[in-house]
Short mmCIF file of C-alpha atoms in Angstrom, two decimals:
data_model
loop_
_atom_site.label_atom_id
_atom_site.label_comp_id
_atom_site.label_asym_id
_atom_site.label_seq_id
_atom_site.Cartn_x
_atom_site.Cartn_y
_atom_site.Cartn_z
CA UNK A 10 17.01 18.54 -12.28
CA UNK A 11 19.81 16.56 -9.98
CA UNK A 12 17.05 15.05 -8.00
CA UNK A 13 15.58 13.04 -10.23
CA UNK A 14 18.81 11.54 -11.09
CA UNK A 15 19.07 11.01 -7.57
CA UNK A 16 15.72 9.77 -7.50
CA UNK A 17 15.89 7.43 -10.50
CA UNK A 18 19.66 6.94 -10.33
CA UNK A 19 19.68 2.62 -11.06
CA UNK A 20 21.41 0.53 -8.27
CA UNK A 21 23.58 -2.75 -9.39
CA UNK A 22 22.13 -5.87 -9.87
CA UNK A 23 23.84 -7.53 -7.15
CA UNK A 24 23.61 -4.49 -5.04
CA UNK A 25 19.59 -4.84 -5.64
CA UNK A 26 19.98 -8.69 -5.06
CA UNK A 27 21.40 -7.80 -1.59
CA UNK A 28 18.68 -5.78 -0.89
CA UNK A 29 15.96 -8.10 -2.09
CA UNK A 30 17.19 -11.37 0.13
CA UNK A 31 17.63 -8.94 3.23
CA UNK A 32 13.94 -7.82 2.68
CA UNK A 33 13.05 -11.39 2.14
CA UNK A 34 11.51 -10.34 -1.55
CA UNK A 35 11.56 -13.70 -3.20
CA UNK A 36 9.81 -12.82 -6.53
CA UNK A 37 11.67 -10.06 -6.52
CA UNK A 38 14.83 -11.58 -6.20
CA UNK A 39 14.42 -14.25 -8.55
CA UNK A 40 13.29 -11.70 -11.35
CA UNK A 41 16.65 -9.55 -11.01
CA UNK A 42 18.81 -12.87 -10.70
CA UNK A 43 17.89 -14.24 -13.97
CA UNK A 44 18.45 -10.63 -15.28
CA UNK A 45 22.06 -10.68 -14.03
CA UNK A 46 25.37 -10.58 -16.04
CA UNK A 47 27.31 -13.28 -14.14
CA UNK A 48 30.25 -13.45 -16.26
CA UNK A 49 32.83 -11.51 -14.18
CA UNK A 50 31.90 -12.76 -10.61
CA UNK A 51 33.78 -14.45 -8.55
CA UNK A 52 33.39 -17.90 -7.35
CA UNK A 53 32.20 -17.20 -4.09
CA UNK A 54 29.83 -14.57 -5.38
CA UNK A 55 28.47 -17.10 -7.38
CA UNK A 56 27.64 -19.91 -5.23
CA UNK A 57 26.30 -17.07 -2.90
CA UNK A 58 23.34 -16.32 -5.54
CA UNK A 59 22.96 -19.91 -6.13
CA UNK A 60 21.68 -20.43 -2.58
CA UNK A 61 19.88 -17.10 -2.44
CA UNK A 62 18.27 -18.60 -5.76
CA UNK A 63 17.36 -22.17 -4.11
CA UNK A 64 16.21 -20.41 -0.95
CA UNK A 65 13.75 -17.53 -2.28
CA UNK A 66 12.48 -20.23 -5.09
CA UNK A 67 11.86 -22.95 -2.70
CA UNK A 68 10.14 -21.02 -0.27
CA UNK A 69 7.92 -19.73 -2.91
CA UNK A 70 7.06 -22.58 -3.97
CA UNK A 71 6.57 -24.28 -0.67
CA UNK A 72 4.09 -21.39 0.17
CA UNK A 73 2.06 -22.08 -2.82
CA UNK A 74 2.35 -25.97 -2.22
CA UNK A 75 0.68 -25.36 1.12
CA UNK A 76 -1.77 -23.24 -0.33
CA UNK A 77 -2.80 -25.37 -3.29
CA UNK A 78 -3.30 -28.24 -0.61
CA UNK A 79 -5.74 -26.40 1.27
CA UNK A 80 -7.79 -24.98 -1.89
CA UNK A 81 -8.07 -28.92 -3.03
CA UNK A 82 -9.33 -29.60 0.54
CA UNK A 83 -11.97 -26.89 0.55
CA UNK A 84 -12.47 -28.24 -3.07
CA UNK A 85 -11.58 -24.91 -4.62
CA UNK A 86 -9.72 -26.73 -7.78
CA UNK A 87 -8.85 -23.90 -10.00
CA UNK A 88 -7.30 -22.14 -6.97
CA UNK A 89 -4.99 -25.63 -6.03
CA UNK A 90 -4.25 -25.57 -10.25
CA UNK A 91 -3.04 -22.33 -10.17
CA UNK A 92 -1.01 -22.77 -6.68
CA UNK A 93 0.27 -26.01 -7.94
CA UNK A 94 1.31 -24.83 -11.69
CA UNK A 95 3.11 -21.52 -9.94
CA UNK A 96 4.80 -24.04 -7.46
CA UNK A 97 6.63 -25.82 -9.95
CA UNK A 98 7.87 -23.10 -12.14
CA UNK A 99 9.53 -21.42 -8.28
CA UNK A 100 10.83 -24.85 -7.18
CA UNK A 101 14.76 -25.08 -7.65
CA UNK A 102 15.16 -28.23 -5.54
CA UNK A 103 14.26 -31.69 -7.43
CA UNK A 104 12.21 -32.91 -4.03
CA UNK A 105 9.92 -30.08 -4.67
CA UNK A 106 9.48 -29.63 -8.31
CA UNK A 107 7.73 -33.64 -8.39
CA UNK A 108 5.77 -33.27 -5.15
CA UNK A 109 4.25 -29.98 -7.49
CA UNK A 110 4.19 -32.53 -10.38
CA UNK A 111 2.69 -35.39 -8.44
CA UNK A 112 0.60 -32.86 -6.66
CA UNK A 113 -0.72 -31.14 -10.17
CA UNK A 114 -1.27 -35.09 -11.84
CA UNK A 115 -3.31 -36.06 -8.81
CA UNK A 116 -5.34 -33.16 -8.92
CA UNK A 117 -5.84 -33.44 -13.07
CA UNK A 118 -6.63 -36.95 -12.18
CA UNK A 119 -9.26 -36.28 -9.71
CA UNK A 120 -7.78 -37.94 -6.94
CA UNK A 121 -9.23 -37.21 -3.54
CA UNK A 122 -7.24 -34.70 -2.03
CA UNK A 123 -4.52 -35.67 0.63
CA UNK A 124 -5.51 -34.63 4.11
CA UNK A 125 -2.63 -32.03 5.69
CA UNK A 126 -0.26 -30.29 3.56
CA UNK A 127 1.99 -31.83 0.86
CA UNK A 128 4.45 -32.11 4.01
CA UNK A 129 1.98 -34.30 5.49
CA UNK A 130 0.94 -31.91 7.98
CA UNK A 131 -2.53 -29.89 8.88
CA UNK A 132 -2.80 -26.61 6.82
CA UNK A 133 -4.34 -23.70 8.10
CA UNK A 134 -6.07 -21.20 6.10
CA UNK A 135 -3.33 -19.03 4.68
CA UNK A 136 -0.21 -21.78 5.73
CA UNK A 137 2.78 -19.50 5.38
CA UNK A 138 1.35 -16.61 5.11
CA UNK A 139 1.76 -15.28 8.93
CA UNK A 140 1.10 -11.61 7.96
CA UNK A 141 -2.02 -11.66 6.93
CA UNK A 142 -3.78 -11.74 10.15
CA UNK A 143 -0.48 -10.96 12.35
CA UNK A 144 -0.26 -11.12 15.89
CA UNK A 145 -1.20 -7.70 17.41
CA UNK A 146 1.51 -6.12 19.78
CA UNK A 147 0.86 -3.97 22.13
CA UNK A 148 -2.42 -3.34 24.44
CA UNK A 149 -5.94 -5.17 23.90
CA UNK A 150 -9.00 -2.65 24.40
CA UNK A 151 -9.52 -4.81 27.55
CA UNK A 152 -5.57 -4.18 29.03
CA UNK A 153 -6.11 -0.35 27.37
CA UNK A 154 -9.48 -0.15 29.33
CA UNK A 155 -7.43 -0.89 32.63
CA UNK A 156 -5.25 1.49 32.35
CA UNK A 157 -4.72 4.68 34.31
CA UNK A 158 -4.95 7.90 32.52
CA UNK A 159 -1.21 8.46 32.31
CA UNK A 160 -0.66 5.15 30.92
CA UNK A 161 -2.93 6.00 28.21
CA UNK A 162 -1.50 9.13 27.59
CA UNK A 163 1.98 7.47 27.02
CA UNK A 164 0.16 4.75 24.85
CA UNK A 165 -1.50 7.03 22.43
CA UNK A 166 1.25 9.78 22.33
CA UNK A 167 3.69 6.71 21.12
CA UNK A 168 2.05 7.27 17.60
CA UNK A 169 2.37 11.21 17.67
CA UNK A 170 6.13 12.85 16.52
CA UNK A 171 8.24 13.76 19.36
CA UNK A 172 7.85 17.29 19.53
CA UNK A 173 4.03 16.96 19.56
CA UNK A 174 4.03 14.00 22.09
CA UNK A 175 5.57 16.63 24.04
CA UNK A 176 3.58 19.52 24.01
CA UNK A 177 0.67 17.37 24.82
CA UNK A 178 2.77 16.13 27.96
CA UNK A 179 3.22 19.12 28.83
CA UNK A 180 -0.34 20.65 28.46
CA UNK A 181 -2.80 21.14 31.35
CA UNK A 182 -5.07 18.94 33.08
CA UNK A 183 -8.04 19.85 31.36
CA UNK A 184 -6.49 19.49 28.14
CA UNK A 185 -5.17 15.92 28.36
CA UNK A 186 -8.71 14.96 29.20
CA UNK A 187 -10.12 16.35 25.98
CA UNK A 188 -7.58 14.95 23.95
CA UNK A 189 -8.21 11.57 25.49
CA UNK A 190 -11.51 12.05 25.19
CA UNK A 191 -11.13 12.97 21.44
CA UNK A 192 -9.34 10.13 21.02
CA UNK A 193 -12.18 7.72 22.24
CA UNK A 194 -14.65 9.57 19.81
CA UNK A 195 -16.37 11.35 22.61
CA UNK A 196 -16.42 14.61 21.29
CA UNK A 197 -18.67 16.31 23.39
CA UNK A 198 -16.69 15.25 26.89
CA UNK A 199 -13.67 16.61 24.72
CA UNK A 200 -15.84 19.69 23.91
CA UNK A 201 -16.66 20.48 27.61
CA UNK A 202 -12.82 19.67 29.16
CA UNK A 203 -11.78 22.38 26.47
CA UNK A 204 -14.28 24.74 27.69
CA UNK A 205 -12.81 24.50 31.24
CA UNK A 206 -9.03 25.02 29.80
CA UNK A 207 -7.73 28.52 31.59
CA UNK A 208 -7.52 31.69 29.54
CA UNK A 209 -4.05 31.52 30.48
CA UNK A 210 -3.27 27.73 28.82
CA UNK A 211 -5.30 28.96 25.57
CA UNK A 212 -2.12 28.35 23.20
CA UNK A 213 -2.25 26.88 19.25
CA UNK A 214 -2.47 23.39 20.75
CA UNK A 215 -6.08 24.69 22.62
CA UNK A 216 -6.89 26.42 19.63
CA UNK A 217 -6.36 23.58 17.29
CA UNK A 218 -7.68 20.52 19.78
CA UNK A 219 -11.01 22.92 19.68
CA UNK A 220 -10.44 23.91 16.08
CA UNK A 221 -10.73 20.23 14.89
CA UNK A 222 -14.09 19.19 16.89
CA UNK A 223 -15.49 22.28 15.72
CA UNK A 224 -14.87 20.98 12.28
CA UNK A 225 -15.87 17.31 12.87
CA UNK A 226 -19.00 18.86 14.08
CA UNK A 227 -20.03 20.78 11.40
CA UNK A 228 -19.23 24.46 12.55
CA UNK A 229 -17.03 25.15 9.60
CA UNK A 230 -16.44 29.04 10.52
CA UNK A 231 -15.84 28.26 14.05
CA UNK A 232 -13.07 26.06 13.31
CA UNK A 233 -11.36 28.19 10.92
CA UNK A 234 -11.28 31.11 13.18
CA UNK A 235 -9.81 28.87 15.76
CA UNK A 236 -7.13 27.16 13.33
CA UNK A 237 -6.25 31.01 11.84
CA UNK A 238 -5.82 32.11 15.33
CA UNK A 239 -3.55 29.33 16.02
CA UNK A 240 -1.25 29.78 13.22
CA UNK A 241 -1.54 34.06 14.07
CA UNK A 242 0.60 32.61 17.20
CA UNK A 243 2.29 30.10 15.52
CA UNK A 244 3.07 29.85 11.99
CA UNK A 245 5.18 27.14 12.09
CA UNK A 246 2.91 24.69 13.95
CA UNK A 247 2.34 22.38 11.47
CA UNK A 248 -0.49 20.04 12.65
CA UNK A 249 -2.97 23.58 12.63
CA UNK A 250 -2.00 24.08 9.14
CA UNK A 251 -2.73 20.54 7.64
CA UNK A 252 -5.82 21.17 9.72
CA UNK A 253 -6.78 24.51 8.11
CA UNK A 254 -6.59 22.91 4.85
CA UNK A 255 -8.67 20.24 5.14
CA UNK A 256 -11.46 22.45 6.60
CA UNK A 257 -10.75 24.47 3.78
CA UNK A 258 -11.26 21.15 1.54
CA UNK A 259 -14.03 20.63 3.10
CA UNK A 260 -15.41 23.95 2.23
CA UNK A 261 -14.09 23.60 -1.12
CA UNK A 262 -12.34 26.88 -1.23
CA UNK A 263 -9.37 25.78 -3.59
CA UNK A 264 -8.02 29.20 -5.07
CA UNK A 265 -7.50 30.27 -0.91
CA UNK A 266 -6.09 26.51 -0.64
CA UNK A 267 -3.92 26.76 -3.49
CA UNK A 268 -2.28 30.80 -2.16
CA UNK A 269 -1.91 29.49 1.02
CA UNK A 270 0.02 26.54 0.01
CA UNK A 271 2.27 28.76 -2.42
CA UNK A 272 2.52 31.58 0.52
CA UNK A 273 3.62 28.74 2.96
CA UNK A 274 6.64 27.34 -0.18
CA UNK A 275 7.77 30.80 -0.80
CA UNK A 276 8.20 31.07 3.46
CA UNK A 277 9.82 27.92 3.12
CA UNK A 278 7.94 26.57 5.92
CA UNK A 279 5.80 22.88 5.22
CA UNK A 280 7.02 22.83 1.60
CA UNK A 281 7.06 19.12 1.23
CA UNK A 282 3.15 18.92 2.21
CA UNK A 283 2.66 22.09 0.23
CA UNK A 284 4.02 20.90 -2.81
CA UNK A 285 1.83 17.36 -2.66
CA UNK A 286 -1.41 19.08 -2.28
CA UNK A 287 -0.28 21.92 -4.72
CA UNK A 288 0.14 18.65 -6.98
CA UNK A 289 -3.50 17.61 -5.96
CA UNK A 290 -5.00 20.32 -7.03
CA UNK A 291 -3.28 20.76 -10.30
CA UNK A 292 -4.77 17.30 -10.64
CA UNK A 293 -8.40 18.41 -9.69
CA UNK A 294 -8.28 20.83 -12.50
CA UNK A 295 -6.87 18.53 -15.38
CA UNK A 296 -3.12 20.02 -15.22
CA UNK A 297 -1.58 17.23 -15.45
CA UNK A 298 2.43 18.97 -16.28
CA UNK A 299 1.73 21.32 -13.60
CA UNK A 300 0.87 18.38 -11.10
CA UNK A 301 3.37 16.02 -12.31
CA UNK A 302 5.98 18.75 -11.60
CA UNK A 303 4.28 19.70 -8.14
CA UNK A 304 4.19 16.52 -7.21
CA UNK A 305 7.81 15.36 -7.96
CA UNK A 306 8.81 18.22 -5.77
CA UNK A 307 6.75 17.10 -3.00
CA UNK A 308 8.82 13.37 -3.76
CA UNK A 309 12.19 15.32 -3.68
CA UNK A 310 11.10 17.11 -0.27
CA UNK A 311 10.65 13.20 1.29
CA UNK A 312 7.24 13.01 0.69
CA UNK A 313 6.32 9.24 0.56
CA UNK A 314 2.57 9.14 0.46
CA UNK A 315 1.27 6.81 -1.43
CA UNK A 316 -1.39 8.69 -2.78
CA UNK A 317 1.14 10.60 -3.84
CA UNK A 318 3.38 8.56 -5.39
CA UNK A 319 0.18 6.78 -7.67
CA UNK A 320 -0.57 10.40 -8.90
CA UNK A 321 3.32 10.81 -10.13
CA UNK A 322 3.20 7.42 -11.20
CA UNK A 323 0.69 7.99 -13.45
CA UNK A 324 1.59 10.59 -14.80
CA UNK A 325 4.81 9.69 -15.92
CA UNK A 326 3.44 6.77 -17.01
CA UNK A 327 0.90 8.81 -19.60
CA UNK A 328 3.87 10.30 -20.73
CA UNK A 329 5.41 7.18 -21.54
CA UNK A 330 8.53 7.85 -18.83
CA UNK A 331 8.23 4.16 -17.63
CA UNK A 332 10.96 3.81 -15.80
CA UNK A 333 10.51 6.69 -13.72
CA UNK A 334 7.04 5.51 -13.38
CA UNK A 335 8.11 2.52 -11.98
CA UNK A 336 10.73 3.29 -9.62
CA UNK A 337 7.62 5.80 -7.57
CA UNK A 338 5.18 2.46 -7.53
CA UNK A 339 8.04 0.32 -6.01
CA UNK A 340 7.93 2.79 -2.94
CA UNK A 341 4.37 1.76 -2.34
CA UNK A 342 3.76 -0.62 0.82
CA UNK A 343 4.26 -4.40 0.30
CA UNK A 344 1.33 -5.72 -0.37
CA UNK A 345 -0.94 -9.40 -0.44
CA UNK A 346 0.11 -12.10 1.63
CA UNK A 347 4.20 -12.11 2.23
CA UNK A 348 4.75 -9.17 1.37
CA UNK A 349 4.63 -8.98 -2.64
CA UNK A 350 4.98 -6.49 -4.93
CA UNK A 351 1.57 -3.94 -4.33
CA UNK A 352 -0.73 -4.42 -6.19
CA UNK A 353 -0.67 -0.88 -8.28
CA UNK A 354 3.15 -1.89 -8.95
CA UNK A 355 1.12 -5.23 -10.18
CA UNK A 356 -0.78 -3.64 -12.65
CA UNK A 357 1.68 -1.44 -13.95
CA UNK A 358 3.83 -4.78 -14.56
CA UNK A 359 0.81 -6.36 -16.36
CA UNK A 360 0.74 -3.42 -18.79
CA UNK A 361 4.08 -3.33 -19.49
CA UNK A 362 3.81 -7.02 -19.97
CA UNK A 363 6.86 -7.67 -17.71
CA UNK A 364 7.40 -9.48 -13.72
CA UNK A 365 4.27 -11.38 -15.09
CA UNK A 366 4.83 -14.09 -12.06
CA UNK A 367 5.55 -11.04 -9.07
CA UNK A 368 2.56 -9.60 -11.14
CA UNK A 369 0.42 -13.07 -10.39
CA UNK A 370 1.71 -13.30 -6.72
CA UNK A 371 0.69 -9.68 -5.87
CA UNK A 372 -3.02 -10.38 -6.98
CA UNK A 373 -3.41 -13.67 -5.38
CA UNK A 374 -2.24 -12.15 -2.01
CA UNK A 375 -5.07 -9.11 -2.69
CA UNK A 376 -7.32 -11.82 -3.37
CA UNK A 377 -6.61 -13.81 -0.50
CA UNK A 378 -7.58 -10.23 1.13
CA UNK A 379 -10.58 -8.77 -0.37
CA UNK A 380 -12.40 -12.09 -1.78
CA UNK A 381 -15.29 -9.96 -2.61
CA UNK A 382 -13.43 -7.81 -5.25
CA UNK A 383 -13.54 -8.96 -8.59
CA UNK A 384 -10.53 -6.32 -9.96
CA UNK A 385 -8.15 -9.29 -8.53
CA UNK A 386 -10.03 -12.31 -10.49
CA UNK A 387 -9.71 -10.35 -13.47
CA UNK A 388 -6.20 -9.37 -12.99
CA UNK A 389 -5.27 -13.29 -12.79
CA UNK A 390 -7.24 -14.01 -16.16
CA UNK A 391 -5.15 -11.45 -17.94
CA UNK A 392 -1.87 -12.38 -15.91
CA UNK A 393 -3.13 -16.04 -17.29
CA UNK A 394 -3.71 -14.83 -21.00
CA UNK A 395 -0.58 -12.96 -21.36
CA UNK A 396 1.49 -16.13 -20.21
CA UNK A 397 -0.14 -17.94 -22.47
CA UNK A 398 -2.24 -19.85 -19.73
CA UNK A 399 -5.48 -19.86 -21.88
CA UNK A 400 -7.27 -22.80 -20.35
CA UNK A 401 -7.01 -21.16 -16.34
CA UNK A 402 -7.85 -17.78 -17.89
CA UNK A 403 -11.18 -18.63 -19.57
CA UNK A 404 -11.66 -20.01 -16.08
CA UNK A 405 -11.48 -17.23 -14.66
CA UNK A 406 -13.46 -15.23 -16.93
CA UNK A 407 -16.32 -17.70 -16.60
CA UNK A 408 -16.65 -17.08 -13.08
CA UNK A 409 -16.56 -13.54 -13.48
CA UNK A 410 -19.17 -13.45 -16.08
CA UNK A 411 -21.33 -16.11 -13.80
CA UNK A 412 -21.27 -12.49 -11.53
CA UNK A 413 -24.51 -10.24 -12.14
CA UNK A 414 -23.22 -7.36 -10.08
CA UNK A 415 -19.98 -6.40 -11.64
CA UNK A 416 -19.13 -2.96 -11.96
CA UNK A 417 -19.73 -1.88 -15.32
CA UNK A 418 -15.96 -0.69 -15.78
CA UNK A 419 -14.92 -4.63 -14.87
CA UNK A 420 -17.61 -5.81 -16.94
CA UNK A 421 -16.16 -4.05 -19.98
CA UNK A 422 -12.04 -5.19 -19.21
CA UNK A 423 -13.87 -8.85 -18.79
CA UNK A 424 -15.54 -8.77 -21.95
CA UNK A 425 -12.52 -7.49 -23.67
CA UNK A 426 -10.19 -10.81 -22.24
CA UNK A 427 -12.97 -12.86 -23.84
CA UNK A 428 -12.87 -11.34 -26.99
CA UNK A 429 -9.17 -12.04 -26.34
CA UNK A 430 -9.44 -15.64 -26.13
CA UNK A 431 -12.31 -16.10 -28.88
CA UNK A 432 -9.68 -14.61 -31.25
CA UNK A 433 -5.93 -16.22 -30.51
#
């Protein structure tokens, strides 16, 4: 199987390094760099990684300065502890590692906190952390509301692949209208522009704009015919396929799901897509070899989905092929606040007991994100535990127990991190 050692084929440290500053990955880059075999570098290469080194940790560790100055002022001390503690293990340059220190003693000491940042200036919620609420390009719904149809049409058809912007450019009136109209969630507008499409302009594209609000409107066989009619004409038109089997979904017809998806592989025609859902289903059924191998085919066709790639993930993982395992959840989306490690890649880490500090970044930033969710306070107690951090993870598994609603599976991990500490 050459793909996979395509697939899982291991870059060089500094060729990873490379990657990691252009990305701006600090955690990331700081974890390989202490990994790396320096002894045969050159000088220059050297001093290079030295300032890719200061630069990732002190950034780091500035963010989490920032951020620990604006927990203390909203009096949220265990969240400035944990910012501060995390601030001076990333610091590289002296200046920073005591303003931590000093910042850490004050807070220990009770001091009143500091008004502005450690820098001395206001802090807004999330300092440094510009992508959590980024600026929105683009059109506001008041500038989209303005604009003439054609403009809209060239808005929304920027998110569609070419070949499909195209078709709908080149559609009739009458169908435009309805597609606009689906787009605004008017459905029966959209309904009664299709019925006023021509005989003559009837194509797949009718067949499957119709096909689809028949199925968002319940008429199940209605939208099938339409979407089998469609492909009769077309069969490579891809968008009335992935249509046809969700309706099917929907239906819960998998054994016709499951031909059509091998009739479409052995045509050669969608076999990416085929393979992914082929995987799905394996899954459905408790097949787990069958969907692993499904599924890795779907990978090799280009298939980056991340629900995907968490399925293959963990499957290799249950069969113990880590690194494999690994190398899927790093294609997962950045997530958290500047654009950690996501926070499935997180978890695996905190299993594996390794990148225990990318690990701790990833579920601060979900935190920052989904306060409500206590899966991220409980990740931090065992990040906490398994750095030896006892004191901030009982902490943190005081608040979570101080929580009456928890999901029973939570309650169980919680209970099992206190049984932790009441033993070591």
């Amino acid at each position: 199987m050459s793909f996979l050692k395509k697939m899982f084929g291991k870059k060089s440290p500094l060729e990873e390094l490379r990657e990691l500053y252009a990305r701006q990955d600090w955690a990331g880059l700081l974890t390989v760099a202490k990994k790396l075999d320096r002894t045969d570098l050159a000088e220059d290469v050297l001093a290079e990684i030295a300032d890719w080194e200061t630069q990732a940790g002190d950034t780091l560790a500035t963010v989490n300065l920032e951020e620990g100055a604006w927990a203390q002022k909203s009096g949220n001390l265990l969240r400035a502890r944990e910012d501060f503690q995390l601030a001076m293990e990333q610091a590289r340059s002296a200046k920073l590692r005591e303003r931590a220190a000093q910042a850490l003693a004050a807070l220990e000491r009770g001091d009143r906190p500091i008004a502005g940042s450690p820098a001395g200036e206001e802090v807004p919620a999330h300092a440094g952390c510009g992508t959590c609420h980024p600026p929105v390009a683009g059109t506001s719904a008041q500038d989209e509301a303005e604009l003439d149809e054609e403009a809209r049409m060239e808005v929304l058809m920027a998110a569609l692949p070419q070949e499909l912007a195209g078709r709908y450019a080149a559609a009739g009136e009458f169908l435009q209208q309805a597609w606009l109209a689906a787009q605004d969630g008017d459905d029966r507008r959209a309904m009664d522009m299709l019925e006023k499409v021509p005989k003559a302009e009837r194509d797949p594209l009718f067949l499957f704009e119709r096909g689809t609000l028949q199925a968002r409107s319940g008429q199940q066989k209605q939208a099938l015919e339409d979407l089998r009619a469609a492909l009769a004409i077309e069969p490579d038109f891809f968008p009335g396929f992935a249509a046809l089997i969700e309706c099917l979904t929907a239906e819960e017809q998998f054994d016709r799901i499951g031909n059509l998806l091998k009739e479409q592989i052995a045509a050669g025609r969608f076999t990416g897509f085929c393979w992914a859902r082929l995987a799905g289903l394996h899954a459905r059924r408790g097949e787990a070899e069958a969907a692993l191998a499904a599924g890795l085919k779907g990978v090799e066709e280009g298939i980056s989905d991340p629900e995907l790639l968490v399925l293959c993930a963990q499957l290799l993982e249950q069969q113990e092929r880590f690194e494999e395992a690994e190398t899927l959840l790093r294609r997962l989306p950045a997530g958290g606040c500047g654009g950690g490690a996501h926070p499935l890649l997180a978890e695996f880490w905190l299993r594996r007991g390794s990148e225990l500090n990318r690990a701790l970044e990833s579920f601060k930033g979900a935190l920052r994100q989904e306060l409500d969710n206590p899966r991220w306070l409980l990740r931090i107690a065992q990040v906490y535990l398994a750095k030896g951090w006892r004191k901030e993870a009982a902490e943190q598994v005081e608040r979570l127990m101080r929580q009456s609603d928890l999901p029973e599976a939570i309650r169980a991990e919680v209970k099992l991190v206190a049984d932790q500490l009441q033993q070591s």
